Short mmCIF file of C-alpha atoms in Angstrom, two decimals:
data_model
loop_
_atom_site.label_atom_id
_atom_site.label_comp_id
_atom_site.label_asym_id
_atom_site.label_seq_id
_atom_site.Cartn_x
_atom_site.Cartn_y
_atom_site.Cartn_z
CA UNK K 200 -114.24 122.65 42.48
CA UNK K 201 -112.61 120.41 39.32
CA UNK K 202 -110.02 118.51 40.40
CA UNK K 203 -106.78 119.83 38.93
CA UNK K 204 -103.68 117.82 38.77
CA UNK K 205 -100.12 118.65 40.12
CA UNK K 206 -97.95 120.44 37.29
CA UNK K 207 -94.58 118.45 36.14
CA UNK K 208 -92.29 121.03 34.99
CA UNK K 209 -91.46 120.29 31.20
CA UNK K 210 -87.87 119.65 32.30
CA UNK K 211 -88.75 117.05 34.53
CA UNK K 212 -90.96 115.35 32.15
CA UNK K 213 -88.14 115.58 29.16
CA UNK K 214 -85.90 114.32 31.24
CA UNK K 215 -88.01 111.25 32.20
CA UNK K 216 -89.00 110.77 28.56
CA UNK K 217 -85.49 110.96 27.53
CA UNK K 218 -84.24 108.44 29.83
CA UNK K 219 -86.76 106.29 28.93
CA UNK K 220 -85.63 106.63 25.20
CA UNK K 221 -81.53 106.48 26.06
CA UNK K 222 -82.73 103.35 27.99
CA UNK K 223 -79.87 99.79 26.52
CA UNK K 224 -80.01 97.00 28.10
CA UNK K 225 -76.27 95.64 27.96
CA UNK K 226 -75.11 92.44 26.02
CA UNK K 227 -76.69 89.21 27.19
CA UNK K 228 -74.66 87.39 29.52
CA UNK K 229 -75.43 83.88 28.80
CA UNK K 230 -72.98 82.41 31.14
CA UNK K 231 -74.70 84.95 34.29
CA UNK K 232 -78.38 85.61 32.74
CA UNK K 233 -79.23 85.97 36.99
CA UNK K 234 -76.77 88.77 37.11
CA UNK K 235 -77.64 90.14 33.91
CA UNK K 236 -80.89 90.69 34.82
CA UNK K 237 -80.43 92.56 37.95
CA UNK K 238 -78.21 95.13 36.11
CA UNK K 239 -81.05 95.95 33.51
CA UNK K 240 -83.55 96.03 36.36
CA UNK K 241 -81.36 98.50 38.06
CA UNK K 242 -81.52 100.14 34.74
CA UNK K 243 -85.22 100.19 34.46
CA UNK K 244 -85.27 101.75 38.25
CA UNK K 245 -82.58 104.41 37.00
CA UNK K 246 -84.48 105.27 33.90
CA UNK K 247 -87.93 105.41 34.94
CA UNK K 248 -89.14 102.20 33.53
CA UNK K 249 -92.46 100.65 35.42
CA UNK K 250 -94.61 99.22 32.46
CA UNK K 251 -94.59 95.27 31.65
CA UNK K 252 -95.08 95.81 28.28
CA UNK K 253 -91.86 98.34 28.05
CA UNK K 254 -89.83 96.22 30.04
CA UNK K 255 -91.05 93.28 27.96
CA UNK K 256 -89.94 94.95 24.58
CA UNK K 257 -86.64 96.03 25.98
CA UNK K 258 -85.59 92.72 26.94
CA UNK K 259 -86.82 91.49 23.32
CA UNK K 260 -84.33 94.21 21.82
CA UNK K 261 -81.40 93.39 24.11
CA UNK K 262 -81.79 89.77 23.17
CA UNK K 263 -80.00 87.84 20.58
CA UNK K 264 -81.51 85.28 17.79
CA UNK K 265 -79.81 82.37 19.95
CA UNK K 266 -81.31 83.44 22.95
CA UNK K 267 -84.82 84.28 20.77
CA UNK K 268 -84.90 81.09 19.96
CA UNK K 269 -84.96 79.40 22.80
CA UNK K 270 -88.07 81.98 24.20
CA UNK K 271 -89.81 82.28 20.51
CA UNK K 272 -92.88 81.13 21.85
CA UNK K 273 -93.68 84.04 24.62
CA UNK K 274 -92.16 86.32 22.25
CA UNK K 275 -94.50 85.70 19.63
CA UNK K 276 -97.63 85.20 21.67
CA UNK K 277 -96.82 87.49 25.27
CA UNK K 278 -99.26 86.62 28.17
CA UNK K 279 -101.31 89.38 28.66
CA UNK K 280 -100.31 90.16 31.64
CA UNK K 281 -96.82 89.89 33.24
CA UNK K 282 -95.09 89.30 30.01
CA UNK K 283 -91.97 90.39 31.41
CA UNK K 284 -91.85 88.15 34.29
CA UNK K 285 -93.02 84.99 31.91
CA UNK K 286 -89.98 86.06 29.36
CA UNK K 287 -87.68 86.45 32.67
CA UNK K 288 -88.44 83.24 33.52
CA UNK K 289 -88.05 81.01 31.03
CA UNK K 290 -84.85 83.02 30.07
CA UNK K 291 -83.43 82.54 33.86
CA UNK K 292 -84.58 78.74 33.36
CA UNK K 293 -83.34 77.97 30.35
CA UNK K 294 -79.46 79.52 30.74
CA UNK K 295 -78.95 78.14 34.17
CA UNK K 296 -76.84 76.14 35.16
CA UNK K 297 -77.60 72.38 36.47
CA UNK K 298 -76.20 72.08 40.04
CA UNK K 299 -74.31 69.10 38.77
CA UNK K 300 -72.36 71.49 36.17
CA UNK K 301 -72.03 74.19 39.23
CA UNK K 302 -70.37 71.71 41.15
CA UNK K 303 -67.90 70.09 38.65
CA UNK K 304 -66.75 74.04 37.46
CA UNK K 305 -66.02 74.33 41.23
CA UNK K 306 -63.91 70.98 41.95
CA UNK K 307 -62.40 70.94 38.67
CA UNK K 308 -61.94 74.21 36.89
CA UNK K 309 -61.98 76.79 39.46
CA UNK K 310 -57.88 77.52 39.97
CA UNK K 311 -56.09 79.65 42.51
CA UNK K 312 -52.99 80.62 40.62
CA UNK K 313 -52.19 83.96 41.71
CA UNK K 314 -55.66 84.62 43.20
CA UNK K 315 -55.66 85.36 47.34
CA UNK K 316 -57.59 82.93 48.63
CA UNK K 317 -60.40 85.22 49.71
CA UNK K 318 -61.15 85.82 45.88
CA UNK K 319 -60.91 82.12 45.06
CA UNK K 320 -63.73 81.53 48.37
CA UNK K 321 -66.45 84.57 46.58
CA UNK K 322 -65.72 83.19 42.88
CA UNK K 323 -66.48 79.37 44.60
CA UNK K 324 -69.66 80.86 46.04
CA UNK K 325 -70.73 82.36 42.70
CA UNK K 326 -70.39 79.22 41.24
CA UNK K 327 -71.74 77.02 43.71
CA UNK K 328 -74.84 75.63 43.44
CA UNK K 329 -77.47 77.34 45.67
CA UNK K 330 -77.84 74.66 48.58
CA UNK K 331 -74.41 74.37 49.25
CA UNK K 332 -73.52 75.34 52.47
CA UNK K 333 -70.29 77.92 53.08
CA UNK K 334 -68.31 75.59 55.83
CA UNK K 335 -68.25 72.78 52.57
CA UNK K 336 -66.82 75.70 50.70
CA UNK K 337 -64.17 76.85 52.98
CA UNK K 338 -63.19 72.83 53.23
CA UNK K 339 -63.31 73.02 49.37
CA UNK K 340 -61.41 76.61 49.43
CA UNK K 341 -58.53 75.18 51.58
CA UNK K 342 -57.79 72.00 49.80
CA UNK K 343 -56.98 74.39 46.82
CA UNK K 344 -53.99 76.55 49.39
CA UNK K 345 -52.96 74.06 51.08
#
């Protein structure tokens, strides 16, 4: 008996090709490039997107010359395999921040003006560097109410 495969109903596939093709990244966020790139993997989920390569090429669009520049080399020559991930990469490393520059936007710039305090303590933690435990950020979070 030849093997015959499961029908997709041309609607389905349309829409799948569709999204794939209404598929934009958003502006990069070089001052979040972590954040940025969990919204356009949420947007490759959303819109069907599996492939390296595709995912490769549509970070290469959403990408300005600045940013280019600073990954020209995998751009130019991919790795065959994982492209994505290798562009990802030196992208995330490149745009983020030293813990030293985490800390001094926490102790010096970070304001509560007319903030509660409870959205001064989740902007802290977004800028804190990554080992930083909370209890030094609720010291940190009170010196700025009190």
């Amino acid at each position: 008996m030849p093997e015959t495969k499961p029908e997709v109903s041309p609607s389905v596939e349309q829409d799948s090709q569709l999204s794939r093709i209404a598929f934009k990244a958003p502006v990069f966020w070089e001052n979040d490039s972590e954040l940025w790139f969990f919204q356009v993997e949420s947007q490759f989920v959303i819109a069907g997107i599996s492939n390296d390569s595709t995912k490769f090429q549509a970070v290469v669009a959403a990408l300005d010359s600045n940013v280019l520049s600073c990954v020209r080399d995998i751009v130019r020559n991919p790795p065959l395999e994982n492209a994505y991930i290798a562009l990802k990469d030196r992208v995330l490393q490149y745009f983020a921040q030293s813990s030293s520059a985490s800390l001094n936007l926490l102790l010096k710039d970070l304001q509560l003006g007319d903030k509660r305090p409870s959205h001064l303590l989740s902007e802290m933690r977004n800028h804190a560097p990554a080992k930083m435990e909370d209890d030094i950020l609720h010291i940190v979070a009170k010196a700025f109410t009190s």
